[in-house]
Amino acid sequence: MALVHSLLSCLLLALSVPLQLQAQTTTTHNITLGSNLNSAGPNISWLSPSGEFAFGFSPLNLNTSEFLLAIWFVNTADNTTAWYANGDKPAPLGSTLQFTSFGLSLKNSAGQELWSAGVNGAVYAGMLDTGNFVLYNSSRKPIWQSFENPSDTILPTQVLQPGSVLMSRLMATDYTSGRFILKVQDDGNLVFYTVALVSRYQYGAYWTSNTVGNGTKLVFNETGNIYFILKNNTRFNVTYGQLDVPSDFYQRATLDYDGVFRQYVHPKRTSTSERGGWDNDWTMVDLLPENICDGGITSTGSGFCGFNSYCKFSSNKSVDCECPPHYSFLDPNHKYKGCIPDFPPQSCKIDESDQFEFLSISNLDWPLADYE
Ligand SMILES: *[C@@H]1O[C@H](CO)[C@@H](O)[C@H](O)[C@H]1NC(C)=O
Ligand SMILES: *[C@@H]1O[C@H](CO)[C@@H](O)[C@H](O)[C@H]1NC(C)=O
Ligand SMILES: *[C@@H]1O[C@H](CO)[C@@H](O)[C@H](O)[C@H]1NC(C)=O
Ligand SMILES: *[C@@H]1O[C@H](CO)[C@@H](O)[C@H](O)[C@H]1NC(C)=O
Ligand SMILES: *[C@@H]1O[C@H](CO)[C@@H](O)[C@H](O)[C@H]1NC(C)=O
Ligand SMILES: *[C@@H]1O[C@H](CO)[C@@H](O)[C@H](O)[C@H]1NC(C)=O
Ligand SMILES: *[C@@H]1O[C@H](CO)[C@@H](O)[C@H](O)[C@H]1NC(C)=O
Ligand SMILES: *[C@@H]1O[C@H](CO)[C@@H](O)[C@H](O)[C@H]1NC(C)=O
Ligand SMILES: *[C@@H]1O[C@H](CO)[C@@H](O)[C@H](O)[C@H]1NC(C)=O
Ligand SMILES: *[C@@H]1O[C@H](CO)[C@@H](O)[C@H](O)[C@H]1NC(C)=O
């Protein structure tokens, strides 16, 4: 047995060495035409010059058979995602990203395209230290930028022009299209909407800046202020997390899967003494809307929580769904899908009036006639 065991160890060792060598990240100032990445290695990502951001293949929830084409914060504990391309179409092992003069193309190993960023005349590309991935033409002008094609997160120095949209992911670790969007509308309004999951039908707004005709663009500046610039050049504050020494922190603002836009900071230093009281993790510094459960939902659509359930906003600003008494979650892992009764439904065929009773629950409201 011992011999078999040690033989096995050798085999495992022999297998694991090349696997370790496979995952390479390369620091690149200029990514040249014809460069490519492969989720199976050898090159899986390109690092920004500072080494703080990477663009490339990121294993989806530590499952090394499925990948997200993403940009992530390299020095945070969980490599926090700042941008992603293919949330609805995870890339299997062996997928490639090709950079040609026509832009970026993500293909699986069978050659089927999963995602693309099409341009004409790209000459080189760069993963910048701001977290922006940029394709340039021969005049050295940006012709495609991840900052102009955001997913659910914005970063300092990023500006969202009219027509831009942020879309939440479905769950914290599920990057498929979620149920909330934030739009910088062409009409000058900044609006949050709920969307139906399957049909993608857009319900009414749950928050708006009320600046139709007057708004222009959304700015996240270096010192941690996020504001909407109005035509008369005044700033409409969206969230506010001003930092005295912004260079000591990573910053991001994300339309989270619960529909809340939250601004976060994460200290760059890892040693306790140098962090000045901050956790070595993301800390929320501001959010919008203030309380998504409290009247935030002003039109039909079930809000964060589904049928027969209610929304609860904790003092730590996290949102949760709960079932009324005698109801249970349809799917405890996806609480937003709502609750179902534990009892059989009423029937009009027989007189059951003595078998049902009304319960009163305090501090709870379904503000609209909401059975949607
Ligand atoms: C990147 O390539 C462009 C175009 O060839 C060149 O002008 C620029 O100097 C290069 N930058 C670096 C850092 O090599
Ligand atoms: C991987 O990156 C290195 C360094 O940039 C480069 O020399 C090599 O050709 C790349 N390999 C592939 C397969 O692209
Ligand atoms: C990883 O993803 C593959 C492909 O979707 C799936 O078949 C497999 O069950 C997943 N593994 C784990 C551990 O979740
Ligand atoms: C985080 O990203 C770096 C650089 O791409 C990589 O080497 C590392 O393995 C990643 N860590 C995790 C936990 O995924
Ligand atoms: C490069 O892009 C800029 C900005 O879009 C454009 O003005 C310029 O004409 C382009 N240059 C070439 C050579 O296409
Ligand atoms: C812009 O704002 C001004 C002042 O608040 C308001 O009077 C005006 O109606 C707004 N413009 C539009 C197009 O609504
Ligand atoms: C960011 O915006 C705030 C509020 O408008 C302003 O006080 C601050 O100076 C700005 N920071 C930079 C670097 O422009
Ligand atoms: C700028 O426009 C906004 C919205 O239209 C208005 O509320 C504000 O009073 C204006 N500010 C100035 C200084 O004109
Ligand atoms: C927006 O935030 C800036 C920076 O804190 C502050 O100076 C300004 O008064 C705020 N504007 C409004 C309208 O609250
Ligand atoms: C916030 O509080 C709720 C309930 O009190 C708890 O379940 C959740 O884990 C907390 N979240 C964070 C981020 O601390």
XYZ file of C-alpha atoms and ligand atoms in Angstrom:
512
model
C 0.000 0.000 0.000
C 2.769 2.388 0.952
C 4.414 1.956 -2.431
C 1.185 2.619 -4.269
C 0.646 5.624 -2.112
C 4.032 7.169 -2.830
C 3.677 6.399 -6.522
C 0.390 8.251 -6.463
C 2.013 11.205 -4.704
C 4.664 11.349 -7.395
C 2.033 11.295 -10.081
C 0.088 14.040 -8.345
C 3.247 16.081 -7.986
C 4.140 15.569 -11.606
C 0.638 16.633 -12.574
C 0.479 19.659 -10.353
C 3.772 21.221 -11.399
C 2.815 22.033 -14.978
C -0.612 23.168 -13.786
C 1.082 25.723 -11.528
C 3.241 26.960 -14.348
C 0.279 27.344 -16.627
C -1.406 30.301 -14.980
C 0.739 33.263 -15.968
C 0.020 36.911 -15.733
C 2.149 39.298 -17.712
C 2.767 42.935 -16.916
C 2.399 44.819 -20.139
C 2.596 48.438 -21.037
C 1.483 47.896 -24.612
C -0.431 44.870 -25.738
C 0.408 44.320 -29.376
C -1.801 43.192 -32.260
C -2.118 39.421 -32.429
C -1.663 38.954 -28.663
C -3.976 36.475 -27.085
C -4.946 34.930 -23.778
C -6.106 31.396 -23.113
C -8.098 30.330 -20.054
C -5.979 27.163 -19.952
C -2.712 29.159 -20.034
C 0.100 29.864 -20.539
C -1.020 33.507 -20.554
C -4.307 34.017 -18.721
C -4.212 37.757 -18.000
C -2.455 41.066 -18.604
C -1.521 43.195 -15.591
C -1.549 46.985 -15.450
C 1.914 48.561 -15.017
C 1.312 49.035 -11.254
C 0.184 45.405 -10.964
C -3.054 46.525 -9.284
C -5.475 45.555 -12.058
C -5.578 42.523 -14.319
C -7.561 41.902 -17.509
C -8.161 38.320 -18.555
C -9.655 35.031 -17.473
C -10.848 34.767 -13.910
C -12.146 31.420 -12.622
C -15.869 31.714 -11.941
C -16.381 31.124 -8.208
C -13.135 29.168 -7.962
C -14.468 26.675 -10.525
C -11.510 26.284 -12.837
C -13.633 24.850 -15.633
C -15.582 28.094 -16.178
C -14.170 31.587 -16.624
C -15.258 35.160 -16.726
C -13.442 37.548 -19.049
C -12.948 40.275 -16.472
C -10.937 43.087 -14.957
C -10.169 42.591 -11.266
C -8.416 44.196 -8.305
C -5.352 41.973 -7.965
C -4.494 42.906 -4.373
C -7.848 42.356 -2.713
C -8.441 39.075 -0.913
C -10.983 37.725 -3.386
C -9.716 39.491 -6.542
C -12.830 41.658 -6.612
C -14.316 41.987 -10.080
C -14.371 45.534 -11.484
C -15.708 44.667 -14.963
C -16.879 41.556 -16.800
C -17.843 40.739 -20.361
C -19.547 37.377 -20.473
C -21.656 36.987 -17.329
C -24.396 35.248 -19.311
C -21.987 33.016 -21.242
C -19.196 31.663 -19.038
C -16.097 30.697 -21.014
C -15.119 27.034 -20.704
C -11.535 25.912 -20.114
C -9.559 26.375 -23.333
C -11.366 29.557 -24.412
C -9.254 32.272 -26.017
C -9.310 36.030 -26.190
C -7.841 37.373 -29.403
C -6.776 40.959 -29.996
C -6.816 41.923 -33.680
C -7.276 45.174 -35.578
C -11.016 44.388 -35.438
C -11.000 44.455 -31.646
C -11.434 41.743 -29.043
C -13.013 38.367 -29.627
C -13.714 35.761 -26.959
C -14.140 32.263 -28.376
C -14.543 28.830 -26.854
C -12.189 26.048 -27.912
C -14.613 25.033 -30.690
C -14.240 28.510 -32.183
C -17.696 29.801 -31.281
C -17.708 33.479 -30.360
C -19.014 34.152 -26.838
C -18.409 37.916 -26.749
C -16.727 40.590 -28.835
C -15.783 44.264 -28.818
C -15.715 45.252 -32.475
C -13.698 48.202 -33.783
C -11.822 49.126 -36.936
C -8.133 49.844 -36.995
C -6.984 48.895 -33.506
C -3.185 49.052 -33.280
C -2.383 48.388 -29.636
C -4.148 47.999 -26.290
C -3.426 48.707 -22.659
C -4.561 47.659 -19.191
C -4.285 51.026 -17.459
C -3.597 51.640 -13.774
C -7.038 53.232 -13.413
C -8.663 49.855 -14.158
C -9.632 50.884 -17.705
C -8.812 48.496 -20.568
C -8.337 50.499 -23.777
C -7.893 49.774 -27.483
C -6.063 52.481 -29.459
C -5.889 53.344 -33.162
C -2.824 54.490 -35.094
C -3.400 58.099 -33.957
C -3.019 56.768 -30.370
C -6.626 57.641 -29.665
C -8.880 55.336 -27.610
C -11.409 53.578 -29.833
C -12.843 51.137 -27.261
C -12.686 51.319 -23.467
C -14.083 49.115 -20.727
C -14.915 52.407 -18.938
C -17.376 53.184 -21.758
C -18.891 49.697 -21.642
C -19.435 49.187 -17.917
C -20.984 46.128 -16.282
C -22.100 46.708 -12.673
C -19.192 48.748 -11.299
C -17.588 52.153 -11.822
C -14.133 53.271 -10.714
C -12.513 56.637 -9.939
C -11.910 58.756 -13.102
C -14.701 56.896 -14.902
C -17.379 59.066 -16.539
C -20.725 57.711 -17.705
C -22.023 59.606 -20.727
C -25.724 59.795 -21.648
C -26.910 56.396 -22.865
C -24.732 54.465 -20.379
C -26.210 51.661 -18.304
C -25.017 49.686 -15.276
C -26.681 46.310 -14.798
C -26.559 44.358 -11.553
C -25.563 40.707 -11.501
C -28.110 38.140 -10.319
C -26.492 37.122 -7.032
C -23.213 38.048 -5.323
C -21.474 35.145 -7.055
C -23.765 34.712 -10.081
C -22.786 37.047 -12.908
C -25.805 36.415 -15.139
C -27.945 39.490 -15.936
C -29.651 40.654 -12.779
C -32.829 42.487 -11.911
C -31.725 46.129 -11.631
C -30.330 48.769 -13.958
C -29.013 52.292 -13.518
C -29.351 54.490 -16.617
C -27.752 57.801 -17.483
C -30.582 58.689 -19.831
C -30.332 60.753 -22.994
C -33.111 62.936 -21.563
C -30.815 64.144 -18.756
C -32.282 61.981 -16.008
C -30.410 59.475 -13.837
C -32.765 56.564 -13.095
C -32.802 53.168 -11.347
C -35.207 50.579 -12.771
C -36.244 47.055 -11.836
C -36.301 44.628 -14.779
C -38.196 41.351 -15.085
C -35.779 38.445 -15.146
C -36.915 36.416 -18.113
C -38.658 38.932 -20.371
C -36.216 41.768 -19.389
C -39.316 44.007 -19.243
C -38.402 47.316 -17.622
C -40.656 48.303 -14.724
C -41.029 51.843 -13.390
C -38.256 53.740 -11.657
C -37.384 53.173 -7.987
C -35.167 56.233 -7.781
C -34.595 59.186 -10.082
C -32.557 62.383 -9.939
C -35.534 64.305 -11.421
C -33.258 66.242 -13.738
C -34.968 65.730 -17.113
C -33.543 68.265 -19.540
C -30.845 69.335 -17.098
C -28.500 66.394 -16.451
C -25.419 65.505 -18.510
C -22.976 62.886 -17.224
C -22.116 60.860 -14.131
C -18.605 61.341 -12.736
C -16.633 59.326 -10.157
C -13.714 61.546 -9.214
C -10.379 60.545 -7.688
C -11.184 61.793 -4.193
C -14.295 59.646 -3.869
C -17.182 61.837 -4.969
C -19.780 60.543 -7.382
C -21.915 63.229 -8.923
C -24.173 64.001 -11.844
C -23.146 67.160 -13.705
C -26.033 69.433 -14.620
C -26.115 71.743 -17.636
C -25.647 74.850 -15.509
C -22.427 73.154 -14.274
C -23.685 72.435 -10.762
C -23.060 69.011 -9.263
C -25.835 66.758 -8.080
C -24.230 64.503 -5.422
C -25.054 60.843 -5.952
C -22.828 59.259 -3.318
C -20.107 60.785 -1.251
C -17.100 58.969 0.176
C -14.425 61.614 0.158
C -10.969 60.361 1.151
C -8.154 62.529 2.496
C -5.460 60.274 1.034
C -7.141 58.563 -1.923
C -3.865 56.964 -3.027
C -4.007 54.761 0.109
C -7.268 53.131 -1.012
C -8.881 51.114 -3.756
C -12.310 52.495 -4.571
C -15.333 51.240 -6.464
C -19.079 51.807 -6.690
C -21.297 48.892 -7.648
C -24.967 48.482 -8.512
C -25.258 45.479 -6.194
C -27.491 42.514 -6.895
C -30.070 43.856 -4.416
C -30.576 47.039 -6.476
C -28.607 49.289 -4.128
C -25.784 51.403 -5.587
C -23.006 51.227 -2.972
C -19.695 53.037 -2.831
C -16.841 51.074 -1.214
C -13.224 51.640 -0.203
C -10.489 49.086 0.571
C -7.136 50.062 2.150
C -4.095 49.195 0.050
C -1.901 48.398 3.060
C -2.228 44.964 4.612
C -0.559 45.543 7.972
C -2.919 46.453 10.804
C -0.810 49.385 11.970
C -0.749 50.996 8.528
C -4.460 50.665 7.814
C -5.506 53.378 10.244
C -8.478 51.513 11.662
C -9.840 50.264 8.329
C -10.645 46.574 7.843
C -8.498 44.760 5.293
C -11.624 44.423 3.154
C -14.173 46.546 1.314
C -16.047 48.974 3.566
C -19.217 50.632 2.343
C -18.978 54.422 2.640
C -22.261 55.504 1.029
C -25.287 54.115 -0.746
C -28.312 55.031 -2.879
C -31.234 54.689 -2.389
C -30.946 55.180 1.368
C -33.418 52.349 2.118
C -34.507 50.299 -0.840
C -37.269 48.590 1.172
C -38.847 51.803 2.370
C -40.928 53.238 -0.403
C -38.065 52.935 -2.841
C -40.297 50.849 -5.055
C -42.822 53.282 -6.424
C -44.340 51.230 -9.180
C -45.150 47.644 -10.001
C -42.502 44.970 -10.034
C -41.740 43.102 -6.868
C -38.664 45.111 -5.918
C -35.853 43.106 -4.419
C -38.070 40.390 -2.934
C -40.500 38.183 -4.821
C -44.128 37.151 -4.487
C -45.547 36.648 -0.974
C -42.382 37.927 0.698
C -41.201 41.146 2.243
C -38.010 43.144 2.201
C -35.982 43.955 5.299
C -33.218 46.515 5.450
C -30.764 45.816 8.290
C -28.962 48.447 10.310
C -25.755 47.356 8.531
C -27.475 48.398 5.252
C -27.791 44.900 3.862
C -31.080 43.815 2.314
C -32.807 40.553 3.087
C -36.096 38.918 2.128
C -38.360 37.229 4.640
C -41.506 35.110 4.466
C -44.648 35.889 6.469
C -45.676 33.277 9.092
C -46.749 29.951 7.544
C -44.925 30.687 4.276
C -41.542 29.274 3.154
C -38.991 30.256 0.546
C -39.561 28.736 -2.859
C -35.773 28.434 -3.139
C -33.774 29.209 0.040
C -30.638 29.835 -2.067
C -32.450 32.425 -4.183
C -34.639 34.181 -1.663
C -35.668 36.858 -4.174
C -37.838 34.230 -5.882
C -40.384 34.697 -3.135
C -42.360 32.518 -0.750
C -45.096 29.932 -1.023
C -47.748 29.079 1.543
C -47.144 26.021 3.743
C -50.918 25.359 3.706
C -53.198 24.227 0.870
C -54.962 27.069 -0.956
C -58.543 27.995 -0.292
C -61.256 26.444 -2.359
C -64.683 27.966 -2.926
C -66.330 24.572 -3.272
C -66.812 23.990 0.429
C -67.228 26.299 3.331
C -63.742 26.608 4.823
C -64.281 29.881 6.608
C -63.437 28.342 9.967
C -60.161 26.923 8.682
C -58.437 30.233 7.864
C -57.640 33.206 10.021
C -55.984 36.567 9.444
C -52.769 37.329 11.304
C -51.618 40.856 11.897
C -47.930 41.701 11.553
C -46.518 44.983 12.844
C -44.237 47.384 10.988
C -44.898 45.822 7.630
C -46.473 47.249 4.502
C -47.126 46.221 0.942
C -47.397 49.805 -0.315
C -49.016 49.130 -3.678
C -51.663 46.654 -4.715
C -48.706 44.522 -5.500
C -49.357 41.080 -6.713
C -46.896 41.523 -9.598
C 2.811 51.946 -27.041
O 2.678 51.922 -28.453
C 2.496 53.206 -29.010
C 2.247 53.051 -30.504
O 3.165 52.206 -31.080
C 3.720 54.058 -28.714
O 3.523 55.340 -29.206
C 3.900 54.144 -27.202
O 5.089 54.836 -26.907
C 4.009 52.763 -26.610
N 4.031 52.885 -25.148
C 4.873 52.198 -24.392
C 4.786 52.456 -22.931
O 5.645 51.384 -24.851
C 2.864 34.990 -23.222
O 3.407 36.228 -22.804
C 4.809 36.333 -23.028
C 5.270 37.644 -22.421
O 4.522 38.704 -22.923
C 5.091 36.254 -24.512
O 6.487 36.319 -24.743
C 4.541 34.938 -25.051
O 4.704 34.903 -26.445
C 3.069 34.801 -24.705
N 2.626 33.488 -25.095
C 1.570 33.310 -25.883
C 1.214 31.885 -26.203
O 0.907 34.239 -26.310
C -17.901 23.775 -12.676
O -18.512 24.148 -13.909
C -18.810 23.009 -14.744
C -19.316 23.533 -16.077
O -20.466 24.317 -15.922
C -19.821 22.135 -14.027
O -20.113 21.011 -14.829
C -19.233 21.673 -12.695
O -20.202 20.947 -11.979
C -18.779 22.867 -11.851
N -18.057 22.393 -10.697
C -18.321 22.826 -9.479
C -17.452 22.264 -8.399
O -19.204 23.642 -9.242
C -5.800 36.920 -8.045
O -5.238 37.414 -9.232
C -3.839 37.137 -9.346
C -3.325 37.843 -10.570
O -4.059 37.572 -11.696
C -3.639 35.633 -9.387
O -2.272 35.348 -9.475
C -4.233 35.008 -8.134
O -4.154 33.612 -8.200
C -5.679 35.413 -7.953
N -6.149 34.965 -6.672
C -7.314 34.317 -6.539
C -7.689 33.987 -5.137
O -8.018 34.037 -7.481
C -8.415 57.506 -34.262
O -9.543 57.762 -33.448
C -9.819 59.153 -33.310
C -10.928 59.270 -32.284
O -12.023 58.471 -32.621
C -10.176 59.723 -34.656
O -10.437 61.099 -34.533
C -9.020 59.505 -35.604
O -9.367 59.943 -36.882
C -8.662 58.024 -35.652
N -7.470 57.863 -36.439
C -7.411 57.027 -37.447
C -6.110 56.941 -38.168
O -8.377 56.351 -37.780
C -34.211 72.454 -15.814
O -34.241 72.971 -14.487
C -34.907 74.177 -14.366
C -34.698 74.736 -12.960
O -34.859 73.726 -12.011
C -36.390 73.963 -14.682
O -37.102 75.162 -14.589
C -36.472 73.431 -16.107
O -37.818 73.112 -16.402
C -35.612 72.192 -16.278
N -35.561 71.815 -17.671
C -36.342 70.904 -18.175
C -36.190 70.612 -19.632
O -37.134 70.297 -17.490
C -14.223 65.656 -6.398
O -15.476 66.266 -6.225
C -15.642 66.968 -5.005
C -17.070 67.438 -4.910
O -17.503 68.009 -6.088
C -14.637 68.107 -4.928
O -14.764 68.745 -3.680
C -13.229 67.542 -5.107
O -12.295 68.570 -5.143
C -13.133 66.718 -6.378
N -11.849 66.085 -6.452
C -11.085 66.177 -7.549
C -9.780 65.455 -7.499
O -11.437 66.797 -8.539
C -28.798 74.380 -11.718
O -29.850 73.558 -12.194
C -30.523 72.819 -11.206
C -31.515 71.904 -11.861
O -32.031 72.452 -12.980
C -31.195 73.783 -10.231
O -31.870 73.062 -9.229
C -30.123 74.664 -9.600
O -30.728 75.626 -8.775
C -29.303 75.356 -10.674
N -28.194 76.025 -10.024
C -27.744 77.230 -10.403
C -26.598 77.780 -9.623
O -28.240 77.803 -11.345
C -22.027 67.861 -2.796
O -20.853 67.442 -2.144
C -19.874 68.477 -2.042
C -18.639 67.879 -1.450
O -18.921 67.390 -0.205
C -20.427 69.605 -1.173
O -19.481 70.634 -1.097
C -21.703 70.136 -1.826
O -22.297 71.098 -0.999
C -22.702 69.015 -2.046
N -23.796 69.514 -2.848
C -25.051 69.361 -2.492
C -26.072 69.944 -3.409
O -25.380 68.748 -1.499
C -25.990 42.397 8.222
O -26.940 41.966 9.183
C -27.669 40.802 8.795
C -28.757 40.550 9.816
O -28.527 41.228 11.005
C -26.681 39.636 8.683
O -27.371 38.468 8.291
C -25.652 39.983 7.620
O -24.669 38.962 7.538
C -24.957 41.293 7.942
N -24.151 41.661 6.797
C -22.929 42.157 6.909
C -22.220 42.496 5.650
O -22.411 42.338 7.993
